PDB file of C-alpha atoms in Angstrom:
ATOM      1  CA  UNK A  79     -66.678-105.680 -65.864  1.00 45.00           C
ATOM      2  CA  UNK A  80     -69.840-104.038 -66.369  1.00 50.00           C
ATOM      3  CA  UNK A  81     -71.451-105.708 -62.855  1.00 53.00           C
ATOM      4  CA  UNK A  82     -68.147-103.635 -60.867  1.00 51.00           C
ATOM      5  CA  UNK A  83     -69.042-100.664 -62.893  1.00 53.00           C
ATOM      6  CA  UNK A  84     -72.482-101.368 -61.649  1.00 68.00           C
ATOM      7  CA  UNK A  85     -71.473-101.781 -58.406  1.00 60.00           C
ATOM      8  CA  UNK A  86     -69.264 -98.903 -58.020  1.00 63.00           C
ATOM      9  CA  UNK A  87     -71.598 -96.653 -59.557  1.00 58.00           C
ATOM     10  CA  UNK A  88     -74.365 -98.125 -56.755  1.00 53.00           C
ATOM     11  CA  UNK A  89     -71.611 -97.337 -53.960  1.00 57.00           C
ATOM     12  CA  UNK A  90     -71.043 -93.956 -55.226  1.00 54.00           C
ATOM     13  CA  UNK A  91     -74.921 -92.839 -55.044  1.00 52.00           C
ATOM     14  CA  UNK A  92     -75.185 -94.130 -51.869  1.00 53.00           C
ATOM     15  CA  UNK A  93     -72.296 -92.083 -50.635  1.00 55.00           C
ATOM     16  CA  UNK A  94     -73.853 -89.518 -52.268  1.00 53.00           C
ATOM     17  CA  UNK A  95     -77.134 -89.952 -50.152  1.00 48.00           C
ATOM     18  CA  UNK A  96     -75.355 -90.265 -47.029  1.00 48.00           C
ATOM     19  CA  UNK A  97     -73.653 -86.873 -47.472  1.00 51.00           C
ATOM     20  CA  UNK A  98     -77.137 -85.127 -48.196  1.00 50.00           C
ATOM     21  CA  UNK A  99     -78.506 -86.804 -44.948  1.00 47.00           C
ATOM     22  CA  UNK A 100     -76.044 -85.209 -43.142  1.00 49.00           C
ATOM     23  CA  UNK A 101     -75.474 -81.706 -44.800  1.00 53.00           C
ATOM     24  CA  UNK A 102     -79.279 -81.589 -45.423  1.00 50.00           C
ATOM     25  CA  UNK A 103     -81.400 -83.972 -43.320  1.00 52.00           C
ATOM     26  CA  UNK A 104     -83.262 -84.892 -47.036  1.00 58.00           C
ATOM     27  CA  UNK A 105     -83.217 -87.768 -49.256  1.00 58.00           C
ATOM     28  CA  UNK A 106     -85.031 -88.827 -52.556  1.00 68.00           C
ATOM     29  CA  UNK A 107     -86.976 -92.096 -52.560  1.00 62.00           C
ATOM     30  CA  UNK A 108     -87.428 -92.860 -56.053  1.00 58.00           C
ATOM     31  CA  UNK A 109     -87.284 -96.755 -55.749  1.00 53.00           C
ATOM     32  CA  UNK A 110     -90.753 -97.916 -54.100  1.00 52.00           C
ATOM     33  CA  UNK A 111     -92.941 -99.959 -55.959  1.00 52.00           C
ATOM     34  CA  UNK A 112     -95.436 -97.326 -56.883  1.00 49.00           C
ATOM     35  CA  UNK A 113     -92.355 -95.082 -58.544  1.00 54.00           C
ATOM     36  CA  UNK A 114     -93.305 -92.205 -56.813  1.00 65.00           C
ATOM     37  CA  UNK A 115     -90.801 -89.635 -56.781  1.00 87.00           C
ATOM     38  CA  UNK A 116     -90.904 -88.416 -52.865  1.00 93.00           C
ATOM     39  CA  UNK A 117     -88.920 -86.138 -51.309  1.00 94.00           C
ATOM     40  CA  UNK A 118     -88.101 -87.235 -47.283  1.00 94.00           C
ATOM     41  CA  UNK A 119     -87.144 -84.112 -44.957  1.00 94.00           C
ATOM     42  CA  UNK A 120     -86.228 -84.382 -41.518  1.00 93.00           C
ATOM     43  CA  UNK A 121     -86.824 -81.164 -39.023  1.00 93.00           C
ATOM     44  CA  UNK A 122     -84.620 -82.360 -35.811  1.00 91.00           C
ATOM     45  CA  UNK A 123     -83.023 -81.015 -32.942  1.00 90.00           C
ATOM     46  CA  UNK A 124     -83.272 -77.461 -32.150  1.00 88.00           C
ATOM     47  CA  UNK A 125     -84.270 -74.801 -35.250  1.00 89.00           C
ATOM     48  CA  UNK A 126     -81.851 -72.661 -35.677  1.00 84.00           C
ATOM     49  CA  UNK A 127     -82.611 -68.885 -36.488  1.00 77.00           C
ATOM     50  CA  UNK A 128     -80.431 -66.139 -37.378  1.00 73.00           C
ATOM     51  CA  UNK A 129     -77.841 -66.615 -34.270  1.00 72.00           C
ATOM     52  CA  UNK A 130     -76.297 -70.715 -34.726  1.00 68.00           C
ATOM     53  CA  UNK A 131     -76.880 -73.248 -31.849  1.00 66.00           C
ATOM     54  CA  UNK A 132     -73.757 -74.428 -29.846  1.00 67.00           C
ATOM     55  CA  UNK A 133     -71.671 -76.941 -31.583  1.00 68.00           C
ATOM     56  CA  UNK A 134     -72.944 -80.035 -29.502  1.00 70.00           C
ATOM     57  CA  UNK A 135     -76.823 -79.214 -30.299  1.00 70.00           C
ATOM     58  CA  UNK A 136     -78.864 -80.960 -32.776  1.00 78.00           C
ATOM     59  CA  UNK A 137     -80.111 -78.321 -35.530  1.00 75.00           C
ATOM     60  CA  UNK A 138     -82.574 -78.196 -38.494  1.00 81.00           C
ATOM     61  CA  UNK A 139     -81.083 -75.086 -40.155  1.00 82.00           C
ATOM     62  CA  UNK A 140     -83.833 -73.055 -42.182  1.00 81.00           C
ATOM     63  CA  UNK A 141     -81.449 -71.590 -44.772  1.00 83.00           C
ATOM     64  CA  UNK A 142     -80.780 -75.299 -45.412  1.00 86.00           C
ATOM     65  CA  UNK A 143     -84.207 -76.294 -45.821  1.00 90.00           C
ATOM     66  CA  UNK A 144     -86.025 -72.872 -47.486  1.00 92.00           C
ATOM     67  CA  UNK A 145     -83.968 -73.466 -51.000  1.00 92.00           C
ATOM     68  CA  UNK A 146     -84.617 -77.254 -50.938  1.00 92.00           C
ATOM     69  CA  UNK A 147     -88.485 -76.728 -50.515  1.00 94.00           C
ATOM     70  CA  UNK A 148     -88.545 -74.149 -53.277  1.00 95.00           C
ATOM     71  CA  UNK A 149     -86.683 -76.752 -55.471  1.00 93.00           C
ATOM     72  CA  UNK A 150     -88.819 -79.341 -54.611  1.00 94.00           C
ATOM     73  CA  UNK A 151     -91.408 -77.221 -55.829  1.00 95.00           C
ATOM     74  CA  UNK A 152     -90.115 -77.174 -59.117  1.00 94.00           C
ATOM     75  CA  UNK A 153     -88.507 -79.999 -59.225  1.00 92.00           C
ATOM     76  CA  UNK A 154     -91.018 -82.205 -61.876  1.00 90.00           C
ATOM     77  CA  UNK A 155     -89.619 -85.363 -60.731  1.00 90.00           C
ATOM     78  CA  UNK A 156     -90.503 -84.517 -57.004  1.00 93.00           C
ATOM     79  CA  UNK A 157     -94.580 -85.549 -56.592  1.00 94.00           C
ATOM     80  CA  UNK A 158     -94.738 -85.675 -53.031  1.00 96.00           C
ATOM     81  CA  UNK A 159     -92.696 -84.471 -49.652  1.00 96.00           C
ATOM     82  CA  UNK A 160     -93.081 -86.835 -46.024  1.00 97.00           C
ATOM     83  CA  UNK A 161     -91.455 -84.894 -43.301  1.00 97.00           C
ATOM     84  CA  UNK A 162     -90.431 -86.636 -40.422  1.00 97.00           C
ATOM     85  CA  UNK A 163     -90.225 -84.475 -36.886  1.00 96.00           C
ATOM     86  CA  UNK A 164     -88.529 -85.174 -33.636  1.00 96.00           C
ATOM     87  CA  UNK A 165     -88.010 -81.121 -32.719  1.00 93.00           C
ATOM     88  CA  UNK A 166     -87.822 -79.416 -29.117  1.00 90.00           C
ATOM     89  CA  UNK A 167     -88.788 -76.000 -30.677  1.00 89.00           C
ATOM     90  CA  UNK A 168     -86.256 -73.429 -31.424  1.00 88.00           C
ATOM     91  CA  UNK A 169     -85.956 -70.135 -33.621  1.00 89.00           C
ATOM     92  CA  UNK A 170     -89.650 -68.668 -34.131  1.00 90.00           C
ATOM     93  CA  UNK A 171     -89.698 -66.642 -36.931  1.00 90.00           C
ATOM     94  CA  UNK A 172     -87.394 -69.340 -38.659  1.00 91.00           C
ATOM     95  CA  UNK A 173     -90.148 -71.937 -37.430  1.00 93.00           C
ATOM     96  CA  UNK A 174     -92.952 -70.250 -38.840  1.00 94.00           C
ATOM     97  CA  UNK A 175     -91.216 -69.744 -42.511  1.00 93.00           C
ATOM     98  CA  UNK A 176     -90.596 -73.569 -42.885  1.00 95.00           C
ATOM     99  CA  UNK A 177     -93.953 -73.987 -42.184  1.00 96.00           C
ATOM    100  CA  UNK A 178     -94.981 -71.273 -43.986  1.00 96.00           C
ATOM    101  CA  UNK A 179     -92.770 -72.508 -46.940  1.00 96.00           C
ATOM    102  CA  UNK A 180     -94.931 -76.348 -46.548  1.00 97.00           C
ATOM    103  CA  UNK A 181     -97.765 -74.997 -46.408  1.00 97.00           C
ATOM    104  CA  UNK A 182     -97.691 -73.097 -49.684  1.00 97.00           C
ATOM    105  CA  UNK A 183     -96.135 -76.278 -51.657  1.00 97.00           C
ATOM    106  CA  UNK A 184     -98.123 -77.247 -54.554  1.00 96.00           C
ATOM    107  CA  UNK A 185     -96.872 -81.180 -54.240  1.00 96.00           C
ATOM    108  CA  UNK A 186     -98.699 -83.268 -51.719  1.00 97.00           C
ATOM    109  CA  UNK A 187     -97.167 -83.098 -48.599  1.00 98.00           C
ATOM    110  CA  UNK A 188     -97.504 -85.529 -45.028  1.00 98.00           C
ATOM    111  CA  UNK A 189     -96.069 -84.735 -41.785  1.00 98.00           C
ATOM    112  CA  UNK A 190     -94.587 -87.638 -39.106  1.00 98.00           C
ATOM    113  CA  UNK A 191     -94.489 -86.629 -35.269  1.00 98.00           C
ATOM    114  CA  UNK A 192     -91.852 -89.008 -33.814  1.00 96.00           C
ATOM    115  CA  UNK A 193     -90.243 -88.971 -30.524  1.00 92.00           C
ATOM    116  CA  UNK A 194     -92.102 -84.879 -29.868  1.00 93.00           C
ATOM    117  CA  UNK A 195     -92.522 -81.865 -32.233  1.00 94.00           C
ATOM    118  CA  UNK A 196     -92.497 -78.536 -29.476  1.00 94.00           C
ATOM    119  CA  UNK A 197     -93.320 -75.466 -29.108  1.00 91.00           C
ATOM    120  CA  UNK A 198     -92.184 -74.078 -33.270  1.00 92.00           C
ATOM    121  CA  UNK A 199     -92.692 -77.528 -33.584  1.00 94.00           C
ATOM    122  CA  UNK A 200     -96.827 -76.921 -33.484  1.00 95.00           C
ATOM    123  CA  UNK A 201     -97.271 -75.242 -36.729  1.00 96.00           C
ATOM    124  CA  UNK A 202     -94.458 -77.367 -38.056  1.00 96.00           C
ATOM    125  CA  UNK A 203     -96.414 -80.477 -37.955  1.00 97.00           C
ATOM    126  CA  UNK A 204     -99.565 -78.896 -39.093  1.00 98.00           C
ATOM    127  CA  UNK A 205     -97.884 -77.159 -42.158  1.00 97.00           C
ATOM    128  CA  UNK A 206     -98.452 -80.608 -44.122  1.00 98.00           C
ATOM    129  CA  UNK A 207    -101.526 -81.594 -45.921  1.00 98.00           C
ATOM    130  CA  UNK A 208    -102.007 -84.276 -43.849  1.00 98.00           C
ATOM    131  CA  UNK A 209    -100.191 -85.224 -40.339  1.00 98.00           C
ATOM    132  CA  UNK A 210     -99.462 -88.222 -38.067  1.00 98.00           C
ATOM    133  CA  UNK A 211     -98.143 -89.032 -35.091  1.00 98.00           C
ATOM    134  CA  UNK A 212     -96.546 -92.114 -33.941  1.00 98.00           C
ATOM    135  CA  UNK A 213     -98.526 -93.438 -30.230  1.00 97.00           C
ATOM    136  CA  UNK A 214     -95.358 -92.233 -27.639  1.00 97.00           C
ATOM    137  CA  UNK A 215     -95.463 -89.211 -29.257  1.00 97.00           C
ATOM    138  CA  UNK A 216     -95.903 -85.241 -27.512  1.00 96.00           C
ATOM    139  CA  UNK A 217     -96.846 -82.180 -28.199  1.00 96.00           C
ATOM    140  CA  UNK A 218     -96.076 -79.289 -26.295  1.00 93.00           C
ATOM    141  CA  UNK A 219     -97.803 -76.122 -26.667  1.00 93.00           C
ATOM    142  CA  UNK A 220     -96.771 -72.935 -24.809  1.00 89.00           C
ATOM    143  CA  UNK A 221     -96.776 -69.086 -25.321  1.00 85.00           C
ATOM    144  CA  UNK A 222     -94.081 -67.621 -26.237  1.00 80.00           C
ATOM    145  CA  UNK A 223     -91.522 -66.692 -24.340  1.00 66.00           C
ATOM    146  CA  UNK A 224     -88.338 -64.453 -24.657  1.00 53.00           C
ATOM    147  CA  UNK A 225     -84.947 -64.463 -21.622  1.00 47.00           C
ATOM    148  CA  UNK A 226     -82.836 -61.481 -20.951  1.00 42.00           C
ATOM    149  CA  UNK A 227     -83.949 -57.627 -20.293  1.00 43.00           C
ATOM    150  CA  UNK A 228     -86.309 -55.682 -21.944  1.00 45.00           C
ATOM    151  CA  UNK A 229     -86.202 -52.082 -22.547  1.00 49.00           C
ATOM    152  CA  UNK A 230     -90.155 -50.603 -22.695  1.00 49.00           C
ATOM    153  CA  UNK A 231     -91.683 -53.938 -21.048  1.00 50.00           C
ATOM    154  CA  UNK A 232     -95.095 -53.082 -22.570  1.00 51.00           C
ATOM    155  CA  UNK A 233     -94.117 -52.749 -25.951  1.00 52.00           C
ATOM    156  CA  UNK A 234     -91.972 -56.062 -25.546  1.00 58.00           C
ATOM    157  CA  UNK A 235     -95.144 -57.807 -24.253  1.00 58.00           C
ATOM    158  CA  UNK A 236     -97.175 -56.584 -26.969  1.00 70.00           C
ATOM    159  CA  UNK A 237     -94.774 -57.999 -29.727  1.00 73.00           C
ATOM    160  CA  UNK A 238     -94.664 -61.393 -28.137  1.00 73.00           C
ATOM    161  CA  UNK A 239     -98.759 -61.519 -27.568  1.00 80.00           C
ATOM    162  CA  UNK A 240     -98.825 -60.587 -31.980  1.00 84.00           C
ATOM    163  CA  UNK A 241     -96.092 -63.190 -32.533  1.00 84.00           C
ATOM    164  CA  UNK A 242     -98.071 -65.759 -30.390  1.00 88.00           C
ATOM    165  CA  UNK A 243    -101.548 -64.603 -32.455  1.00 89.00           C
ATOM    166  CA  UNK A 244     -99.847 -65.561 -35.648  1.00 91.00           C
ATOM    167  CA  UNK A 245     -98.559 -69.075 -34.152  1.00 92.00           C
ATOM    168  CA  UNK A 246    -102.250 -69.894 -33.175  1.00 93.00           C
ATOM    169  CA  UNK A 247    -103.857 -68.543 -36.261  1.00 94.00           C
ATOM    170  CA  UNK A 248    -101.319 -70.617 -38.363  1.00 96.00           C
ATOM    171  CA  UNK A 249    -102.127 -73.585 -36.279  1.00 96.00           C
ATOM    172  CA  UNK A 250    -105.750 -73.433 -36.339  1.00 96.00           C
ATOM    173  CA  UNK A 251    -106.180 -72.621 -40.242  1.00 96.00           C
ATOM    174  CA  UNK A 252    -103.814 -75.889 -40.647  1.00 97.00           C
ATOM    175  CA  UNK A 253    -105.342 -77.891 -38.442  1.00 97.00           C
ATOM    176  CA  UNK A 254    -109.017 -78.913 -36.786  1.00 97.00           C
ATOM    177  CA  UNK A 255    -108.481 -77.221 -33.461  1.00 97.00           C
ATOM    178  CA  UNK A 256    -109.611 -73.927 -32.602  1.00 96.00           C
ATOM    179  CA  UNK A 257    -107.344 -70.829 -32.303  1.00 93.00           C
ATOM    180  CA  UNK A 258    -109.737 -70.127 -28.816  1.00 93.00           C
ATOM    181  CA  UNK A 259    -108.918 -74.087 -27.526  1.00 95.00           C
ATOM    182  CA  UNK A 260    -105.278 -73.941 -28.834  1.00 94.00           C
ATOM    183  CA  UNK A 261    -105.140 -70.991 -25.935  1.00 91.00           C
ATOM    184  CA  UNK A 262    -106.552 -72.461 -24.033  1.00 92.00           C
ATOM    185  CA  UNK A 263    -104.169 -75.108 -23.710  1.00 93.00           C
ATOM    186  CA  UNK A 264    -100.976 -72.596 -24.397  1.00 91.00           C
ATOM    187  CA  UNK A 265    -101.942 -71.390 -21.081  1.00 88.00           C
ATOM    188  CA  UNK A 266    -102.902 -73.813 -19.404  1.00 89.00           C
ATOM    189  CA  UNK A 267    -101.459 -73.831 -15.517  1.00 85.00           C
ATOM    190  CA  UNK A 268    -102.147 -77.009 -14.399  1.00 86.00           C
ATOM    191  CA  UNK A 269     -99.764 -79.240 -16.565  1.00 81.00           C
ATOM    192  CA  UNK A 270     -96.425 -78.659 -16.636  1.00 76.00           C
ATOM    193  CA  UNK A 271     -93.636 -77.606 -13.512  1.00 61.00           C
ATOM    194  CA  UNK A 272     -92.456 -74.173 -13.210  1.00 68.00           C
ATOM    195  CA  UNK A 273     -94.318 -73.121 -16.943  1.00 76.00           C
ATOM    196  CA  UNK A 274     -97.525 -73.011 -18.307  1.00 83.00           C
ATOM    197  CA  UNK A 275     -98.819 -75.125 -21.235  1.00 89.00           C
ATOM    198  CA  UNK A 276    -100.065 -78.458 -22.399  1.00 93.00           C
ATOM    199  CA  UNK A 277     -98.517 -81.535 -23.365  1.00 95.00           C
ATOM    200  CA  UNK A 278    -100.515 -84.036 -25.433  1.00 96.00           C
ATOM    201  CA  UNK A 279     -99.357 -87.480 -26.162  1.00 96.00           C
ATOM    202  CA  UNK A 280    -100.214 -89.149 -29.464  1.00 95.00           C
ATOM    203  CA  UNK A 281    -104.335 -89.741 -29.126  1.00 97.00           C
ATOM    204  CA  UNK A 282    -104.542 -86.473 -27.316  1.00 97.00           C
ATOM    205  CA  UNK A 283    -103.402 -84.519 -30.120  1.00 97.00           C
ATOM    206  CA  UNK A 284    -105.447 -86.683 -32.449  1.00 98.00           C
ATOM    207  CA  UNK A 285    -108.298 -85.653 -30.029  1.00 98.00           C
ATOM    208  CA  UNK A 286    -107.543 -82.037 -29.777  1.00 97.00           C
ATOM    209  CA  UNK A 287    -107.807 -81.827 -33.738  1.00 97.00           C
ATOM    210  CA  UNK A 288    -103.868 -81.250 -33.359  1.00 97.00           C
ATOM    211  CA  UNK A 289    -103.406 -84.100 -35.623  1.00 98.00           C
ATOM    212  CA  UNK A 290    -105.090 -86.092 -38.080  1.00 98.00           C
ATOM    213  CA  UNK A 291    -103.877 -89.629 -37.265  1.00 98.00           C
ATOM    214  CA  UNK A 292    -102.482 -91.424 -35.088  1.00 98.00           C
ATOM    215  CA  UNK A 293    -100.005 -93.668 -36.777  1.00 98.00           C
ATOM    216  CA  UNK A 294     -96.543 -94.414 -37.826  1.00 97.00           C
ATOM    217  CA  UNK A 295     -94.349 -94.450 -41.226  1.00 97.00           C
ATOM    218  CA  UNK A 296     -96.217 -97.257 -43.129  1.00 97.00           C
ATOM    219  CA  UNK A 297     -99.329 -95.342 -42.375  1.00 98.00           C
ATOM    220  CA  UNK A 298     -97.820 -92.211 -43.679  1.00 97.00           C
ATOM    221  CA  UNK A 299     -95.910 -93.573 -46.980  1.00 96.00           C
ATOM    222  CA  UNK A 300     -99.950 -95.247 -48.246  1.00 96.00           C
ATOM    223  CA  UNK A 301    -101.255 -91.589 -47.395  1.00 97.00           C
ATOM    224  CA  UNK A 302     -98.942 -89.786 -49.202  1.00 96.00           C
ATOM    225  CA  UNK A 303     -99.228 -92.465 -52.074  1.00 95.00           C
ATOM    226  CA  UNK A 304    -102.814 -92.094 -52.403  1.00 96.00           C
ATOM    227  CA  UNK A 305    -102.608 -88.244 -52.248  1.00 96.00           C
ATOM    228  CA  UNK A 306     -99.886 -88.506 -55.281  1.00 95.00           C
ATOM    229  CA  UNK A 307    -102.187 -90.942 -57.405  1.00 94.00           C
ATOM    230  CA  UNK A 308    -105.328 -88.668 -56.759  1.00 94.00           C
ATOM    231  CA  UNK A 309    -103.201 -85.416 -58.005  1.00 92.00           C
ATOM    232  CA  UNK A 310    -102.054 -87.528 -60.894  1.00 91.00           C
ATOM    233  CA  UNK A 311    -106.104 -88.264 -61.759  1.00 92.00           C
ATOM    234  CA  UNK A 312    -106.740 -84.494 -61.157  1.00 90.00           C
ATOM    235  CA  UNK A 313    -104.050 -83.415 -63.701  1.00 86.00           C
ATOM    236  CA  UNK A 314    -104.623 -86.119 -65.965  1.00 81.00           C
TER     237      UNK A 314
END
């Protein structure tokens, strides 16, 4: 009797899980052998803004993940967030709020580049303490751009060049690449068809200061373990 109530119980929790994955891209791992309580987020797809992405397009939606960060934050249980990215860009301002929103966690936090992470994607990665990325995986870097008509074409211009300021300033504070390099590489005409811009595999992004590491999700679980223990020593 008490194994089925065991077992339905263990049936019901995972149906649980799988319904968070799928409303929320997030999932507590609470069952390694260290007992750390970590928080896993996924940022995938297209990020979705203000205005919502066709129905057939992948989306990371930031009103999704903005009140789950600020309960991780006070969330006791919760000693550490890994945040795994496979992102073609998307919304900007909602981009730089997430990452904005990582950055300022108090909890030890490690980022995981799989597959690429974009354009918003940039300061995404960086946002996290500590960042890797798996060897097949890109970076593109770009200014930023805006479609349809604009009304006062100088003013326009001059809001984008700000908004673009504040992407490279975000990335450069997070990260070990210079804001002056990182523009150098957003405009960059040599690399890319029809655009300007840079794309850096895996080692290149390591090499640009992009990204810490170059490695893949065992690699990021024992950083973010040791970053968890060494809080633990600092509060103790």
């Amino acid at each position: 009797m008490g194994d089925g109530q065991s077992e339905e119980s263990r049936q019901k929790e995972r149906s649980e899980e799988n319904a968070q994955i799928r409303e929320m891209g997030t999932l507590k791992l609470e069952n390694g052998p260290a007992k750390n309580g970590i928080e896993l987020l996924t940022i995938i797809g297209e990020i979705e803004g203000h205005e919502a992405v066709s129905g057939s397009t992948k989306a990371t939606k930031y009103e999704h993940l903005l009140p789950r960060l600020a309960e991780i934050e006070e969330d006791q249980q919760t000693e550490g967030v890994l945040i795994l990215l496979n992102t073609l860009g998307g919304d900007v301002e909602a981009g730089l709020a997430i990452a904005e929103m990582i950055a300022s966690l108090s909890k030890p936090t490690v980022s995981l580049v799989l597959g690429g992470s974009h354009s918003i994607g940039g300061p995404l990665a960086v946002s996290a303490d500590y960042s890797f990325i798996v060897p097949t995986g890109t970076m593109i870097v770009h200014p930023v751009r805006s479609t349809g008509m604009f009304i006062g074409v100088i003013q326009s211009y001059r809001n984008m060049e700000k908004t673009q300021d504040r992407i490279a300033r975000f990335i450069s504070e997070h990260s070990r690449i210079s804001q002056e390099r990182l523009l150098e590489l957003m405009l960059d005409s040599t690399q890319l068809v029809k655009d300007v811009g840079t794309m850096l595999e895996g080692a290149e992004a390591v090499r640009e200061g992009l990204i810490d590491e170059v490695g893949g999700i065992s690699q990021a679980f024992r950083k973010l373990h040791e970053m968890i223990e060494e809080r633990r020593r600092q509060m103790a």
